[in-house]
CSV table of C-alpha atoms in Angstrom, one decimal:
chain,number,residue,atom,x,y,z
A,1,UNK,CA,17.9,16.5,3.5
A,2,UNK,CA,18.1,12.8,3.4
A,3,UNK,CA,21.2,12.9,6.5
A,4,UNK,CA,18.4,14.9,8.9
A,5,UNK,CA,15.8,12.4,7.9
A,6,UNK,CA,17.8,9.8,8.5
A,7,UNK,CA,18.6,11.2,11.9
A,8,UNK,CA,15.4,12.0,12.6
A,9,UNK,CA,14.1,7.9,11.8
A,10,UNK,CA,17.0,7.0,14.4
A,11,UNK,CA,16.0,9.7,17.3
A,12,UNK,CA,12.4,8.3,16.6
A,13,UNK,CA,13.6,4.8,16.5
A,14,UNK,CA,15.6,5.1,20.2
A,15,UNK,CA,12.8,7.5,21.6
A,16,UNK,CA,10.2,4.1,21.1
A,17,UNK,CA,12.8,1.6,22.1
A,18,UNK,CA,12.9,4.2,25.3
A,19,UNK,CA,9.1,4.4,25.9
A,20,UNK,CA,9.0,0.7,25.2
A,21,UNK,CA,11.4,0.0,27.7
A,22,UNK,CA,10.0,2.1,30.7
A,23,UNK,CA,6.2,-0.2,29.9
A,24,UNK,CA,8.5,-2.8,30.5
A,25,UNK,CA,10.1,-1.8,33.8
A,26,UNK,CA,6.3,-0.3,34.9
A,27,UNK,CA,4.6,-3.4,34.1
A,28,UNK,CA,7.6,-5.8,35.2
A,29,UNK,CA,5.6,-7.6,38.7
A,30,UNK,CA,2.7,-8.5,36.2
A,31,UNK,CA,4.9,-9.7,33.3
A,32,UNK,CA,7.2,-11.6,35.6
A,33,UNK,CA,4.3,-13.6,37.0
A,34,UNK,CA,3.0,-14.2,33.7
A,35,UNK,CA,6.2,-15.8,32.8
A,36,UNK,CA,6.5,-17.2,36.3
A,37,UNK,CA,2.7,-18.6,35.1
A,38,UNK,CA,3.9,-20.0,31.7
A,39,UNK,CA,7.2,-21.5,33.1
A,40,UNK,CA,5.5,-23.2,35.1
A,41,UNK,CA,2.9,-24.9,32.4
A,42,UNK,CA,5.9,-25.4,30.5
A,43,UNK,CA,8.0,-26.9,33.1
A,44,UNK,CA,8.5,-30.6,32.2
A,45,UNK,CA,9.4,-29.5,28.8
A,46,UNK,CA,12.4,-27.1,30.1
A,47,UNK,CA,13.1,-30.5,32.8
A,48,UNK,CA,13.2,-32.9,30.0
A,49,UNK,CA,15.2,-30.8,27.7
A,50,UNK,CA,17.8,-30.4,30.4
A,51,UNK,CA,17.4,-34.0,31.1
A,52,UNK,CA,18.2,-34.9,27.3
A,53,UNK,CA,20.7,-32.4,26.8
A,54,UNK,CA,23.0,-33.7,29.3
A,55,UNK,CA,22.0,-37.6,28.5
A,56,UNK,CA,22.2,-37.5,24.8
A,57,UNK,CA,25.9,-37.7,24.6
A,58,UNK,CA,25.9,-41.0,26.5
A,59,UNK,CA,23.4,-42.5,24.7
A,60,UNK,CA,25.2,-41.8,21.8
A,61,UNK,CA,28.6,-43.4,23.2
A,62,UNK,CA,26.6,-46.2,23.7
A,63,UNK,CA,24.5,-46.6,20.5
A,64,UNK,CA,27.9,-46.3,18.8
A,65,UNK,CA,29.2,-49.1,21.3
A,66,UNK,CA,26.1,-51.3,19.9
A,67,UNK,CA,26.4,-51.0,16.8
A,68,UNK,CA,29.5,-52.6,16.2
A,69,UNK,CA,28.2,-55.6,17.9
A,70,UNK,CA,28.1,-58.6,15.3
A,71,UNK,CA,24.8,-59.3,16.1
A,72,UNK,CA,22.2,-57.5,14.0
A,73,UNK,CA,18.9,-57.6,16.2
A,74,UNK,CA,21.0,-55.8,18.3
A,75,UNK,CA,22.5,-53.3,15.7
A,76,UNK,CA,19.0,-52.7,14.3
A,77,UNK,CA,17.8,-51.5,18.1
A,78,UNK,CA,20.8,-50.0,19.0
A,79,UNK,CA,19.1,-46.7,19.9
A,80,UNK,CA,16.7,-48.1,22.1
A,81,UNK,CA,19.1,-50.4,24.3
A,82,UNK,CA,21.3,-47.4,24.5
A,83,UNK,CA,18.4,-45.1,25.8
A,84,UNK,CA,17.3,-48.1,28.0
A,85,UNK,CA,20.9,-48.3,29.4
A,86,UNK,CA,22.1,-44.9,30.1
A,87,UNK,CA,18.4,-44.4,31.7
A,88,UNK,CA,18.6,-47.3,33.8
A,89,UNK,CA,22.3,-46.2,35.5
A,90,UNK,CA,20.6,-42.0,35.7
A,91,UNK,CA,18.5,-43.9,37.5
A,92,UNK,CA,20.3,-45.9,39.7
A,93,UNK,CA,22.6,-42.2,40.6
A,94,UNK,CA,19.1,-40.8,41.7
A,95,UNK,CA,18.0,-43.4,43.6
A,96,UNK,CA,21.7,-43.7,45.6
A,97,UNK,CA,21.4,-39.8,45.9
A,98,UNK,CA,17.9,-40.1,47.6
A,99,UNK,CA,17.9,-43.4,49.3
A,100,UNK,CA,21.6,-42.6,50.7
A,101,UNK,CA,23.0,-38.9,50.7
A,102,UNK,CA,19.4,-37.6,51.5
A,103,UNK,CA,19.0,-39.7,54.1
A,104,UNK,CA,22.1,-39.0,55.7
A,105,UNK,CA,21.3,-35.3,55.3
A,106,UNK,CA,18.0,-36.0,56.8
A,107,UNK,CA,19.8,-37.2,60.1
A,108,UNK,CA,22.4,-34.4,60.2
A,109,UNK,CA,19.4,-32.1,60.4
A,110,UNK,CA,17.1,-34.4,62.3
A,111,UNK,CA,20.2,-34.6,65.2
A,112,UNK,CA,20.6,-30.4,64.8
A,113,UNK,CA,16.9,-30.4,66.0
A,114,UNK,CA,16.7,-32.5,68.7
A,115,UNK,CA,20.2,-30.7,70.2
A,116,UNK,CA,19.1,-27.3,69.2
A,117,UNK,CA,19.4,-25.9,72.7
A,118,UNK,CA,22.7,-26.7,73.3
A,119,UNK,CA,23.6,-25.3,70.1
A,120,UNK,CA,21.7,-22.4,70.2
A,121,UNK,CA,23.2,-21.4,73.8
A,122,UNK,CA,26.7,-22.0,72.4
A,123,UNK,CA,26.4,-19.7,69.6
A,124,UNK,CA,24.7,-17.2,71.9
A,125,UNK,CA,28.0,-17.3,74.2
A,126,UNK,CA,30.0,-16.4,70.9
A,127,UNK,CA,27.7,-14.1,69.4
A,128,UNK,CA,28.4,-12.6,73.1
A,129,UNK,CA,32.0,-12.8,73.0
A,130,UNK,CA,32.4,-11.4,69.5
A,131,UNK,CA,32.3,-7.3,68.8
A,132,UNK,CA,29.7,-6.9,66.1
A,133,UNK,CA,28.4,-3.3,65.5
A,134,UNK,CA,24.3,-3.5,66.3
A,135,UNK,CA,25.0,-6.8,67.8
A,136,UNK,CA,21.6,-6.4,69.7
A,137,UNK,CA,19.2,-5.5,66.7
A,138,UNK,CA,20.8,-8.3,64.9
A,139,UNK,CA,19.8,-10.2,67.6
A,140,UNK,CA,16.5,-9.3,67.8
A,141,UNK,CA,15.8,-9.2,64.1
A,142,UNK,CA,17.0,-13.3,64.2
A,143,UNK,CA,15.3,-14.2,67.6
A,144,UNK,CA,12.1,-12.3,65.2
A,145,UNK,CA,12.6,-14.7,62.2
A,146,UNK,CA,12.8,-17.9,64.8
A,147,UNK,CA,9.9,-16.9,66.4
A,148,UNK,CA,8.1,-16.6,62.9
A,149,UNK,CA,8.7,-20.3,61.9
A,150,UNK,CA,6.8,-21.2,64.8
A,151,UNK,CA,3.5,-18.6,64.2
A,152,UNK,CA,0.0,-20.3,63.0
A,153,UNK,CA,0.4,-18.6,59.5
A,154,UNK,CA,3.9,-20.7,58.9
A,155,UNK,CA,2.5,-23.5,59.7
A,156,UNK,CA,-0.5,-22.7,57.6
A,157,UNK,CA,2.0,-22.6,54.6
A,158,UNK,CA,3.5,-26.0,54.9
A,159,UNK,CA,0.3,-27.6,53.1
A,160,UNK,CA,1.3,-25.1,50.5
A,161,UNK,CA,4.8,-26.1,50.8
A,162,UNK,CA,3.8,-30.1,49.9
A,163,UNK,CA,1.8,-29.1,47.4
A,164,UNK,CA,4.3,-27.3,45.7
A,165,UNK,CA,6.7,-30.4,46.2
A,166,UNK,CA,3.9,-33.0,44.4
A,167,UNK,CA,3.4,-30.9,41.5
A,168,UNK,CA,7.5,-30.3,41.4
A,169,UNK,CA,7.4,-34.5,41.5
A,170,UNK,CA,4.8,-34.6,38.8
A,171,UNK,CA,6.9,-31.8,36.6
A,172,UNK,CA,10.2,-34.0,37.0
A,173,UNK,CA,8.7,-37.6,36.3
A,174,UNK,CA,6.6,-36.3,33.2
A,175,UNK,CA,9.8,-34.3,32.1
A,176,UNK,CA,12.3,-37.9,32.6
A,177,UNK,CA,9.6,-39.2,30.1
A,178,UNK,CA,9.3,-36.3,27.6
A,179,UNK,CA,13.6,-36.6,27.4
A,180,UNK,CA,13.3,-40.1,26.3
A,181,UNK,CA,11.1,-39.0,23.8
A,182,UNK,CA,13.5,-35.7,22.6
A,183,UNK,CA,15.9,-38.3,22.0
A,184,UNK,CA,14.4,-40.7,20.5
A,185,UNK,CA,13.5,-37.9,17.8
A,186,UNK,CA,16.3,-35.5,18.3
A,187,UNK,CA,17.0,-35.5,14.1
A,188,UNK,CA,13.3,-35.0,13.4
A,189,UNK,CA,13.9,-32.0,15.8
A,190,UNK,CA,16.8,-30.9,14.4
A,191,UNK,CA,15.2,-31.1,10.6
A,192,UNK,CA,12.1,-29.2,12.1
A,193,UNK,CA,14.2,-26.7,13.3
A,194,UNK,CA,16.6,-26.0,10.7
A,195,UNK,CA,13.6,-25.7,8.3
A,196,UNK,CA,13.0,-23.3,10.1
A,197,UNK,CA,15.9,-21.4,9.8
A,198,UNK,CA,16.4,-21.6,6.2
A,199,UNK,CA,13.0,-19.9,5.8
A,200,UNK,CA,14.0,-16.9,7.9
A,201,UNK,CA,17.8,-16.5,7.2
A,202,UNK,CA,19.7,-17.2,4.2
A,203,UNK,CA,22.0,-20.0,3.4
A,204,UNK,CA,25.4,-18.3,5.0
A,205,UNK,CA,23.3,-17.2,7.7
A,206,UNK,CA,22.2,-20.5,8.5
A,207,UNK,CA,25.5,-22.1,9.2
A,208,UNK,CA,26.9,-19.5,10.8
A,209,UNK,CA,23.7,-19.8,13.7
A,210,UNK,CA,24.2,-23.7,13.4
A,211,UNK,CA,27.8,-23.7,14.0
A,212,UNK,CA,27.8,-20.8,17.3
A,213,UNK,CA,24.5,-23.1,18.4
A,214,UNK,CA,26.5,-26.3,18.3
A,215,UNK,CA,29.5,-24.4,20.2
A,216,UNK,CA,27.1,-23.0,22.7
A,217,UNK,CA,26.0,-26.3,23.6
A,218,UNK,CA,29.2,-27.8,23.7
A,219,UNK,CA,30.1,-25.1,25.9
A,220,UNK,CA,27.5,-25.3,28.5
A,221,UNK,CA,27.6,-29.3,28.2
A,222,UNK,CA,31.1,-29.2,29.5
A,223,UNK,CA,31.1,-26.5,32.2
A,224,UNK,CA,28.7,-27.9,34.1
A,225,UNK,CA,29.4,-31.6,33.5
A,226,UNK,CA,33.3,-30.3,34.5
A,227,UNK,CA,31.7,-28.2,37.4
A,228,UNK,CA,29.3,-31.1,38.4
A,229,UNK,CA,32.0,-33.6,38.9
A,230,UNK,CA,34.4,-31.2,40.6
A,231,UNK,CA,32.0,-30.4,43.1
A,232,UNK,CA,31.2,-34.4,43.7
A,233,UNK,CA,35.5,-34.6,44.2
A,234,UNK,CA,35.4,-32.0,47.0
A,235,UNK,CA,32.2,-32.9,48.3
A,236,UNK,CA,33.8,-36.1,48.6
A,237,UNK,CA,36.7,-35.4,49.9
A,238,UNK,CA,35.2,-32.9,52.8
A,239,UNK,CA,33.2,-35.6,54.1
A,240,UNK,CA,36.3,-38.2,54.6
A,241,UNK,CA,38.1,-35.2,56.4
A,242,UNK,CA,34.6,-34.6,58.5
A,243,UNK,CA,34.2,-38.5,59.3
A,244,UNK,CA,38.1,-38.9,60.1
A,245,UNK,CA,37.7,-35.8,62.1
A,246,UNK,CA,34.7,-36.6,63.7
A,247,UNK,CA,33.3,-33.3,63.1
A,248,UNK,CA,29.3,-32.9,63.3
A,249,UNK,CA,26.8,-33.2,60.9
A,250,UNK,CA,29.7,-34.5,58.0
A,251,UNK,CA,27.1,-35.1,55.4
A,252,UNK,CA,25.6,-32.0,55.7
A,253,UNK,CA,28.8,-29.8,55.7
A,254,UNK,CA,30.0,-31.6,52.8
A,255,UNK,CA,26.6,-30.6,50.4
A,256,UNK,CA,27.1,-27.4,51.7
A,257,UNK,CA,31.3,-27.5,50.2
A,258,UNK,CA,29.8,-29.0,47.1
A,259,UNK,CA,27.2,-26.6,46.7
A,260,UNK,CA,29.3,-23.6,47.3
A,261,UNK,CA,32.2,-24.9,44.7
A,262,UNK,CA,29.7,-24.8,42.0
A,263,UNK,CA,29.1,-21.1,42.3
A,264,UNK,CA,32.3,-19.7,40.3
A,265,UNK,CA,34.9,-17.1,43.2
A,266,UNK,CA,32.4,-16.4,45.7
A,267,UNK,CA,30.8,-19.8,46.1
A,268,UNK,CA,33.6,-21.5,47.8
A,269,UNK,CA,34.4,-18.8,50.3
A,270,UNK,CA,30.5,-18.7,51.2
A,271,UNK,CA,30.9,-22.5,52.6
A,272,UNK,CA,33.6,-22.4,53.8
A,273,UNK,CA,33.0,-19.2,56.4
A,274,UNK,CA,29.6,-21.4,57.0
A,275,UNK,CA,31.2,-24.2,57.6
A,276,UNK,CA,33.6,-23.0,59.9
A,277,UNK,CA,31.3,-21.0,61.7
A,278,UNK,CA,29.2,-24.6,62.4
A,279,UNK,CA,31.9,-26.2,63.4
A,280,UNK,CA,33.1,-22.8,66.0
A,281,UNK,CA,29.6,-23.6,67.3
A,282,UNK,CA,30.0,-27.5,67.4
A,283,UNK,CA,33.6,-28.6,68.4
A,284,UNK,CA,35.6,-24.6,69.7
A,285,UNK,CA,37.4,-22.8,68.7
A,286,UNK,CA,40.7,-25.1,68.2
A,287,UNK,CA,39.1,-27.8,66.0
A,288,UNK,CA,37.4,-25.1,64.2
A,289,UNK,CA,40.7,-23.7,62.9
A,290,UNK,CA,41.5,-27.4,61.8
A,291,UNK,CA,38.9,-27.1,59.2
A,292,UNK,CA,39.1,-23.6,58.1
A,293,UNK,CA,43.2,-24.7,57.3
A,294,UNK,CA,41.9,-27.7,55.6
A,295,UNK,CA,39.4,-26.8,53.4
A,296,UNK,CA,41.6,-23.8,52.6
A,297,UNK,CA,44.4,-26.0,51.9
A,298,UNK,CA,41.3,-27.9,49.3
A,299,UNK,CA,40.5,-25.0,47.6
A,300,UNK,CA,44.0,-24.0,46.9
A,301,UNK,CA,44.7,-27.7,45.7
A,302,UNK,CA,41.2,-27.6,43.7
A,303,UNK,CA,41.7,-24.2,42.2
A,304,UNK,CA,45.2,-25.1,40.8
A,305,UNK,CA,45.1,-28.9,40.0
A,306,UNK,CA,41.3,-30.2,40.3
A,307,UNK,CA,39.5,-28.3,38.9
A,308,UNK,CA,42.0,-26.9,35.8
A,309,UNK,CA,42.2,-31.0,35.0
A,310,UNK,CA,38.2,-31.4,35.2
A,311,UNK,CA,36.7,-28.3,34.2
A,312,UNK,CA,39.5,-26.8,32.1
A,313,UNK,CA,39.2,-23.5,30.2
A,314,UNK,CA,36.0,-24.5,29.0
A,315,UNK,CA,34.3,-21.0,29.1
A,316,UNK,CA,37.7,-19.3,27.9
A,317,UNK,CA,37.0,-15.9,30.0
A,318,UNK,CA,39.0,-13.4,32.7
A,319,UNK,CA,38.4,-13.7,36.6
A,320,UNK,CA,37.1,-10.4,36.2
A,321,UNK,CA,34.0,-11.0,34.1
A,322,UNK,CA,34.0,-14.1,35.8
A,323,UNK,CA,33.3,-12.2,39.1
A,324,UNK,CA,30.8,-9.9,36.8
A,325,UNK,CA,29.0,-12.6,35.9
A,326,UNK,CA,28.3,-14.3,39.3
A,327,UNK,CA,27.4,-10.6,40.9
A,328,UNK,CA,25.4,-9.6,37.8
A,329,UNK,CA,23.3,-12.7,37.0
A,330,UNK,CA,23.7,-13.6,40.7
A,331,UNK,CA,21.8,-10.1,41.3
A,332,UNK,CA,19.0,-10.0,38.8
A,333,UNK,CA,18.3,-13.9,39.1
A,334,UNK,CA,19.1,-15.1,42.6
A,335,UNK,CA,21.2,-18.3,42.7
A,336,UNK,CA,20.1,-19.5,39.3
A,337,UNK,CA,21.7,-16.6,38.0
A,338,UNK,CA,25.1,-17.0,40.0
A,339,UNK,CA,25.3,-20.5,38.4
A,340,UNK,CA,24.2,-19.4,34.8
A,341,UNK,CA,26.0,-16.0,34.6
A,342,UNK,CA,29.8,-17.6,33.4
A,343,UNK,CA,28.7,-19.7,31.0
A,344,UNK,CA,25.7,-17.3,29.3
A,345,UNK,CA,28.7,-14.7,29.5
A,346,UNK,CA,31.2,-17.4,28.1
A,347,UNK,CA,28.3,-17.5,25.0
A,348,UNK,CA,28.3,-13.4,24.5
A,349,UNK,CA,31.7,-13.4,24.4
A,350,UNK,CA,31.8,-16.4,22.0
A,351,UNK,CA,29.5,-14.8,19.7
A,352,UNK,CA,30.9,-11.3,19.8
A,353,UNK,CA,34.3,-12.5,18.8
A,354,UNK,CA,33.2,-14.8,16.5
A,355,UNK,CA,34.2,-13.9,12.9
A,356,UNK,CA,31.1,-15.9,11.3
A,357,UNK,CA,29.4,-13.2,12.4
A,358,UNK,CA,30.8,-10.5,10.3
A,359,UNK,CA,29.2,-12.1,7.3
């Protein structure tokens, strides 16, 4: 008698987690913009969270640096010059990558404007030239989306467009200024949170979450610092080629290579087929092979001595749940999920093989 109840509490339990989940999928559009809602109130808490996350560890270099100076007014503020420090350089990086890099990018684009004729009756002739199955309703369906940029209700959006961007501005700068203060009290924090813990799980428990929690963020804090930096290399590296080559628009192709390389397998081959395809449009055929064979030649010498050297094993998994992980995440999230889904799936795997969890 007690095996059929028993059975009959676990058919009851799955039928609700069932019902629960199909109110879930129904009312999905209204609970996504709810979250979309609270994200967004949220926001410069999740900006300056990321912001601290990835500054922390420098500030702590540095503090550590400080306080073996001999000198005890500096010892006894070590924290605060550290922040000030590592703050003033982050801020130096942004101000090179807007007053530079975007400006550069700004001119690529501003000069693929101004010759957009020429470049749009090139690509015409090898759109013509090139067999493509429904080659004319393709052609409609683009000469369509062109023609909608320029309709009254596009335009109507741009002054949604800038408003978006000043209340992104005001998100970022109040988030830089919350991360300050997350560092400044990241034991309190810690001690708040941990309280926490200790009232919900017990003592074994406790460590266990602590230990996978520190490991997660060790995890994510060198994947994409690794991945960052790797992209910057190639990034780097593609623009020298571009310049030296005098291909067009260097700056612009070399975002796009630095971009692409931080979206694990299909990344890379996404920027380079656009970049190629730019550069068939720009300079032929000929010149356009150049650069396929070079940055071909790049990823081969980034996949087996770059990026092994910067990024390492960090996230310890297979190329095939790599590959799952970008077409998952990738799939249900959009970009954000293509760059997220290694290292969330790195943390699953993490946890499921962990043995702390068998306690």
């Amino acid at each position: 008698m007690q095996k059929i109840n028993r059975s009959w509490w676990h058919a009851l339990f799955f039928a609700l987690l069932f019902v629960i989940g199909y109110k879930i999928i129904d009312k999905l559009p209204q609970i996504m913009n709810y979250l979309g809602g609270l994200i967004g109130v949220i926001s410069p808490f999740i900006i300056g969270g990321i912001i601290a996350f990835f500054l922390y560890r420098p500030v702590k270099k540095v503090e550590h640096m400080l306080k073996r100076v001999q000198v005890r007014f500096i010892q006894k503020r070590a924290r605060g010059f550290s922040i000030a420090t590592v703050y003033i350089l982050f801020l130096a990086v942004c101000a090179f990558v807007i007053g530079f890099l975007i400006e550069a990018i700004y001119k690529n684009i501003a000069d693929i404007i101004a010759n957009w004729d020429t470049i749009s009756t090139r690509a015409m002739e090898i759109f013509n030239m090139v067999s493509i199955p429904q080659k004319h309703e393709w052609l409609d369906k683009i000469n369509e989306f062109l023609s909608g940029l320029m309709e009254s209700e596009m335009i109507l959006k741009a002054g949604n467009i800038v408003g978006d961007v000043a209340s992104s501005i005001i998100s970022v700068v109040t988030g830089f200024i919350v991360s300050i203060y997350m560092i400044v009290e990241k034991e309190s924090l810690e001690a708040i949170f941990k309280k926490i813990a200790h009232r919900i799980f017990k003592g074994e428990r406790v460590l266990a979450i602590n230990k996978n929690i520190r490991r997660t963020g060790e995890l994510f804090y060198s994947y994409f610092t690794g991945l960052a930096l790797d992209a910057t290399v190639i990034g780097a590296i593609s623009v020298v080629f571009y310049i030296i080559f005098k291909a067009p628009y260097p700056w612009l192709l070399g975002i796009i290579i630095a971009i692409g390389n931080m979206i694990p397998f299909f990344g890379p081959i996404v920027a380079t087929v656009l970049v190629t395809v730019i550069a068939l449009i720009a300079l032929g055929p000929m010149k356009a092979l150049w650069i396929l064979i070079f940055q071909l030649i790049l990823g081969q010498v980034d996949g087996n001595l770059i990026q092994p050297k910067i990024v390492g094993s960090s996230v310890g998994i297979s190329p095939f749940w790599v590959i799952f992980a970008v077409i998952f995440f990738g799939g249900i999230f959009g970009p954000v999920g293509m760059l997220l889904g290694v290292p969330v799936v790195a943390v699953c795997r993490m946890m499921i093989m962990n043995t702390d969890f068998k306690q």
